Short mmCIF file of C-alpha atoms and ligand atoms in Angstrom, two decimals:
data_model
loop_
_atom_site.label_atom_id
_atom_site.label_comp_id
_atom_site.label_asym_id
_atom_site.label_seq_id
_atom_site.Cartn_x
_atom_site.Cartn_y
_atom_site.Cartn_z
CA MET A 1 110.59 129.14 133.16
CA SER A 2 107.18 127.87 134.21
CA PHE A 3 105.99 124.40 134.97
CA PRO A 4 102.49 123.02 135.41
CA THR A 5 101.46 123.34 139.02
CA THR A 6 99.33 121.08 141.10
CA GLY A 7 96.24 122.73 142.48
CA GLN A 8 97.82 126.19 142.55
CA PRO A 9 95.95 129.17 141.18
CA THR A 10 98.92 130.48 139.21
CA GLY A 11 102.09 129.21 137.60
CA ASP A 12 103.80 132.62 137.72
CA PRO A 13 106.77 133.18 139.97
CA PRO A 14 105.93 134.82 143.29
CA PRO A 15 105.97 138.63 143.26
CA MET A 16 108.43 138.81 146.14
CA SER A 17 111.56 136.90 145.23
CA ARG A 18 112.64 134.81 148.14
CA HIS A 19 116.04 133.65 149.31
CA GLU A 20 117.74 132.42 146.15
CA GLY A 21 117.36 128.69 145.81
CA GLU A 22 114.10 128.17 147.68
CA PRO A 23 111.00 129.38 145.89
CA HIS A 24 108.03 127.20 146.78
CA VAL A 25 105.97 127.82 143.70
CA ASP A 26 105.97 124.30 142.41
CA SER A 27 107.67 121.03 143.08
CA VAL A 28 109.67 120.87 139.84
CA ASN A 29 111.27 124.21 140.57
CA ASN A 30 111.85 123.10 144.11
CA LEU A 31 113.57 119.95 142.97
CA LEU A 32 115.81 121.86 140.56
CA ASN A 33 116.82 124.22 143.33
CA LYS A 34 117.70 121.34 145.61
CA LEU A 35 119.74 119.80 142.82
CA ARG A 36 121.51 123.10 142.25
CA ALA A 37 122.28 123.44 145.96
CA SER A 38 123.76 119.94 145.95
CA VAL A 39 125.92 120.68 142.92
CA LEU A 40 127.22 123.86 144.57
CA GLY A 41 127.86 121.99 147.82
CA ALA A 42 129.82 119.33 145.94
CA ASN A 43 131.72 122.12 144.18
CA ASP A 44 132.73 123.56 147.56
CA GLY A 45 133.91 120.14 148.69
CA ILE A 46 136.01 119.66 145.57
CA VAL A 47 137.67 123.09 145.71
CA SER A 48 138.43 123.31 149.41
CA VAL A 49 139.68 119.76 149.91
CA ALA A 50 141.64 119.85 146.62
CA GLY A 51 143.31 123.01 147.94
CA ILE A 52 144.11 121.35 151.26
CA VAL A 53 145.54 118.11 149.87
CA MET A 54 147.55 120.02 147.25
CA GLY A 55 148.99 122.17 150.00
CA PHE A 56 150.04 119.06 151.90
CA ALA A 57 151.33 117.42 148.73
CA GLY A 58 153.48 120.51 148.14
CA ALA A 59 155.02 120.10 151.57
CA THR A 60 155.41 116.34 151.86
CA THR A 61 155.27 113.07 149.92
CA ASP A 62 154.11 111.18 153.00
CA ARG A 63 150.72 109.70 152.15
CA HIS A 64 149.61 109.42 155.78
CA THR A 65 150.22 113.11 156.42
CA ILE A 66 148.34 114.09 153.26
CA PHE A 67 145.49 111.82 154.33
CA LEU A 68 145.29 113.45 157.78
CA GLY A 69 145.21 116.92 156.29
CA GLY A 70 142.58 116.03 153.73
CA MET A 71 140.44 114.21 156.28
CA ALA A 72 140.51 117.12 158.73
CA GLY A 73 139.52 119.45 155.90
CA LEU A 74 136.73 117.16 154.75
CA VAL A 75 135.18 116.79 158.20
CA ALA A 76 135.59 120.44 159.15
CA GLY A 77 134.18 121.60 155.82
CA ALA A 78 131.21 119.23 155.90
CA LEU A 79 130.29 120.26 159.45
CA SER A 80 130.73 123.93 158.72
CA MET A 81 128.50 123.64 155.65
CA ALA A 82 125.86 121.81 157.69
CA ALA A 83 125.95 124.37 160.50
CA GLY A 84 125.78 127.30 158.09
CA GLU A 85 122.89 125.78 156.20
CA TYR A 86 121.04 124.97 159.43
CA VAL A 87 121.33 128.53 160.66
CA SER A 88 120.34 130.10 157.36
CA VAL A 89 117.34 127.84 156.74
CA SER A 90 116.17 128.18 160.35
CA THR A 91 116.23 131.95 160.05
CA GLN A 92 114.38 131.77 156.77
CA ARG A 93 111.80 129.50 158.35
CA ASP A 94 111.29 131.89 161.26
CA THR A 95 110.73 134.67 158.75
CA GLU A 96 108.17 132.56 156.88
CA ARG A 97 106.36 131.64 160.10
CA ALA A 98 106.22 135.29 161.13
CA LEU A 99 104.79 136.22 157.72
CA ILE A 100 102.16 133.48 157.99
CA ALA A 101 101.17 134.70 161.47
CA LYS A 102 100.96 138.29 160.22
CA GLU A 103 98.82 137.31 157.24
CA THR A 104 96.55 135.22 159.49
CA ARG A 105 96.08 138.18 161.81
CA GLU A 106 95.36 140.58 158.96
CA LEU A 107 92.78 138.22 157.48
CA ALA A 108 91.00 138.00 160.83
CA GLU A 109 91.14 141.72 161.59
CA GLU A 110 90.47 143.32 158.23
CA PRO A 111 88.94 140.78 155.83
CA GLU A 112 87.54 143.42 153.42
CA GLU A 113 90.92 145.10 152.90
CA GLU A 114 92.51 141.70 152.38
CA LEU A 115 89.90 140.72 149.80
CA ALA A 116 90.51 143.98 147.91
CA GLU A 117 94.25 143.38 148.12
CA LEU A 118 93.90 139.90 146.65
CA ALA A 119 91.72 141.21 143.80
CA ASP A 120 94.27 143.97 143.12
CA LEU A 121 97.08 141.44 142.88
CA TYR A 122 95.14 139.41 140.31
CA ARG A 123 94.32 142.56 138.36
CA GLU A 124 98.02 143.45 138.31
CA ARG A 125 98.65 140.04 136.83
CA GLY A 126 96.37 140.80 133.94
CA LEU A 127 92.83 139.82 134.96
CA SER A 128 89.97 142.21 134.32
CA GLU A 129 88.50 144.01 137.34
CA ASP A 130 85.39 141.82 137.43
CA LEU A 131 87.23 138.56 137.00
CA ALA A 132 89.92 139.52 139.54
CA ARG A 133 87.20 140.26 142.09
CA LYS A 134 85.47 136.96 141.30
CA VAL A 135 88.71 134.99 141.59
CA ALA A 136 89.53 136.72 144.87
CA LEU A 137 86.07 135.95 146.27
CA GLU A 138 86.22 132.27 145.34
CA LEU A 139 89.75 131.81 146.61
CA THR A 140 88.92 133.57 149.86
CA ALA A 141 85.91 131.29 150.35
CA HIS A 142 88.02 128.25 149.58
CA ASP A 143 91.20 128.98 151.55
CA ALA A 144 91.89 132.63 152.21
CA LEU A 145 95.20 132.21 154.01
CA ARG A 146 96.70 129.89 151.42
CA SER A 147 95.67 132.21 148.57
CA HIS A 148 97.29 135.22 150.21
CA LEU A 149 100.48 133.35 151.08
CA ASP A 150 100.75 132.10 147.54
CA ILE A 151 100.26 135.23 145.49
CA GLU A 152 101.52 137.79 147.99
CA LEU A 153 104.54 136.01 149.41
CA GLY A 154 105.15 132.90 147.32
CA ILE A 155 104.98 130.73 150.44
CA ASP A 156 103.48 127.25 150.46
CA PRO A 157 102.83 126.50 154.16
CA ASP A 158 103.13 122.76 153.45
CA GLU A 159 106.54 123.12 151.88
CA LEU A 160 108.56 125.09 154.42
CA THR A 161 112.17 123.99 154.16
CA ASN A 162 113.34 121.72 156.94
CA PRO A 163 116.63 123.02 158.43
CA TRP A 164 117.84 119.54 159.45
CA GLN A 165 117.17 118.20 155.97
CA ALA A 166 118.98 121.13 154.36
CA ALA A 167 121.94 120.72 156.74
CA MET A 168 122.19 117.01 156.01
CA ALA A 169 121.95 117.54 152.26
CA SER A 170 124.76 120.08 152.14
CA MET A 171 126.94 117.93 154.39
CA VAL A 172 126.50 114.94 152.05
CA ALA A 173 127.09 117.05 148.93
CA PHE A 174 130.28 118.58 150.34
CA THR A 175 131.59 115.15 151.38
CA LEU A 176 130.91 113.63 147.97
CA GLY A 177 132.77 116.46 146.27
CA ALA A 178 135.66 116.26 148.76
CA LEU A 179 136.10 112.54 148.12
CA LEU A 180 137.34 113.18 144.56
CA PRO A 181 140.59 115.03 145.39
CA MET A 182 141.03 112.79 148.45
CA LEU A 183 140.98 109.67 146.27
CA THR A 184 143.19 110.98 143.47
CA ILE A 185 145.83 112.34 145.85
CA LEU A 186 145.90 109.13 147.92
CA LEU A 187 145.61 106.49 145.21
CA PHE A 188 148.46 107.71 143.02
CA GLY A 189 152.17 107.73 143.77
CA ALA A 190 154.26 110.79 144.59
CA GLY A 191 155.26 111.35 140.96
CA LEU A 192 151.71 111.37 139.62
CA ARG A 193 149.32 112.42 142.37
CA VAL A 194 149.54 116.16 141.81
CA TYR A 195 148.94 115.93 138.04
CA VAL A 196 146.09 113.43 138.34
CA THR A 197 144.43 115.54 141.03
CA VAL A 198 144.67 118.75 139.00
CA ALA A 199 143.26 116.97 135.94
CA ALA A 200 140.41 115.27 137.82
CA VAL A 201 139.48 118.45 139.68
CA THR A 202 139.50 120.46 136.44
CA VAL A 203 137.11 118.02 134.78
CA ALA A 204 134.86 117.85 137.84
CA LEU A 205 134.69 121.64 138.21
CA ALA A 206 133.88 122.03 134.53
CA LEU A 207 131.03 119.61 135.07
CA THR A 208 129.63 121.23 138.23
CA GLY A 209 129.98 124.68 136.62
CA TYR A 210 128.14 123.47 133.55
CA VAL A 211 125.32 121.75 135.45
CA SER A 212 124.69 124.60 137.87
CA ALA A 213 124.61 127.10 134.98
CA ARG A 214 122.15 124.91 133.08
CA ILE A 215 119.88 124.58 136.11
CA GLY A 216 120.03 128.33 136.73
CA ASP A 217 119.41 129.13 133.03
CA ALA A 218 122.73 130.98 132.86
CA PRO A 219 125.24 130.90 129.98
CA THR A 220 127.39 127.80 130.48
CA ARG A 221 130.75 128.85 129.02
CA PRO A 222 131.61 131.70 131.44
CA ALA A 223 130.30 129.63 134.35
CA VAL A 224 132.57 126.71 133.45
CA LEU A 225 135.54 129.03 132.93
CA ARG A 226 135.09 130.89 136.22
CA ASN A 227 134.63 127.68 138.13
CA VAL A 228 137.70 125.95 136.68
CA VAL A 229 139.93 129.02 137.04
CA GLY A 230 138.84 129.48 140.65
CA GLY A 231 139.66 125.87 141.50
CA LEU A 232 143.01 125.94 139.70
CA LEU A 233 143.98 129.13 141.53
CA ALA A 234 143.10 127.58 144.89
CA MET A 235 145.25 124.53 144.16
CA LEU A 236 148.11 126.63 142.80
CA VAL A 237 148.21 128.91 145.85
CA THR A 238 148.06 126.14 148.45
CA TYR A 239 150.58 124.02 146.55
CA ALA A 240 152.98 126.97 146.39
CA ILE A 241 152.55 127.71 150.11
CA GLY A 242 152.95 124.03 150.95
CA SER A 243 156.14 123.83 148.90
CA LEU A 244 157.60 126.92 150.56
CA ILE A 245 156.78 125.85 154.09
CA GLY A 246 157.70 122.24 153.44
CA ASN A 247 161.11 123.20 152.09
CA GLY A 248 161.65 125.71 154.87
CA VAL A 249 160.95 123.17 157.61
CA GLY A 250 162.39 120.05 156.04
ZN1 ZN B 1 97.06 139.54 152.39
#
């Protein structure tokens, strides 16, 4: 998959594949990855909170109790997603900064080797020796650091992921997903809530499975199947446990 790039010397993917979900090659790819992360975050919210409210619904018909359980799960899940994302993106950012510093140092200390390296990389990508050397020379004169970061590491120094932004995005995505089972389990009466929730969650998981497979260029049918089966299993297990414990206590 390649999209037109803006002012970048190449539209090819970076040679070193970065943390899945955050290549910085071009903004369209970037946007798709953000969308995919949101869909997966929403998926997490649907599955974990559906499991929690089904567990409570197995144990009790009291709407207030189910609400408390679901709410605690929603808040805990959203915060845990945000914290996890913050830590992972921060670490990734530190790695990228260290690589930028290393490349800067190398360019200052051994410019000839770096020029040869850049020419080699363009030759490996299919340019003739002369042209690769010419491209490397011009790029080095224009912006040596940026050229090296781009073709060697696939890093765009202007597009380093912001950990706070990533944390916020996954928190919002999880919450949006979690709201679906919360609403279905709370809005319907004791006789219907379990069936409506299972149906709504099944449809939603089919949708998130489909969309994330499409974005990732993966076959959609197995993705949808895996996603729906996983969610159904989660609800089945918690509902069974809730029923057992609920009956045991009450
Ligand atoms: Zn280099």
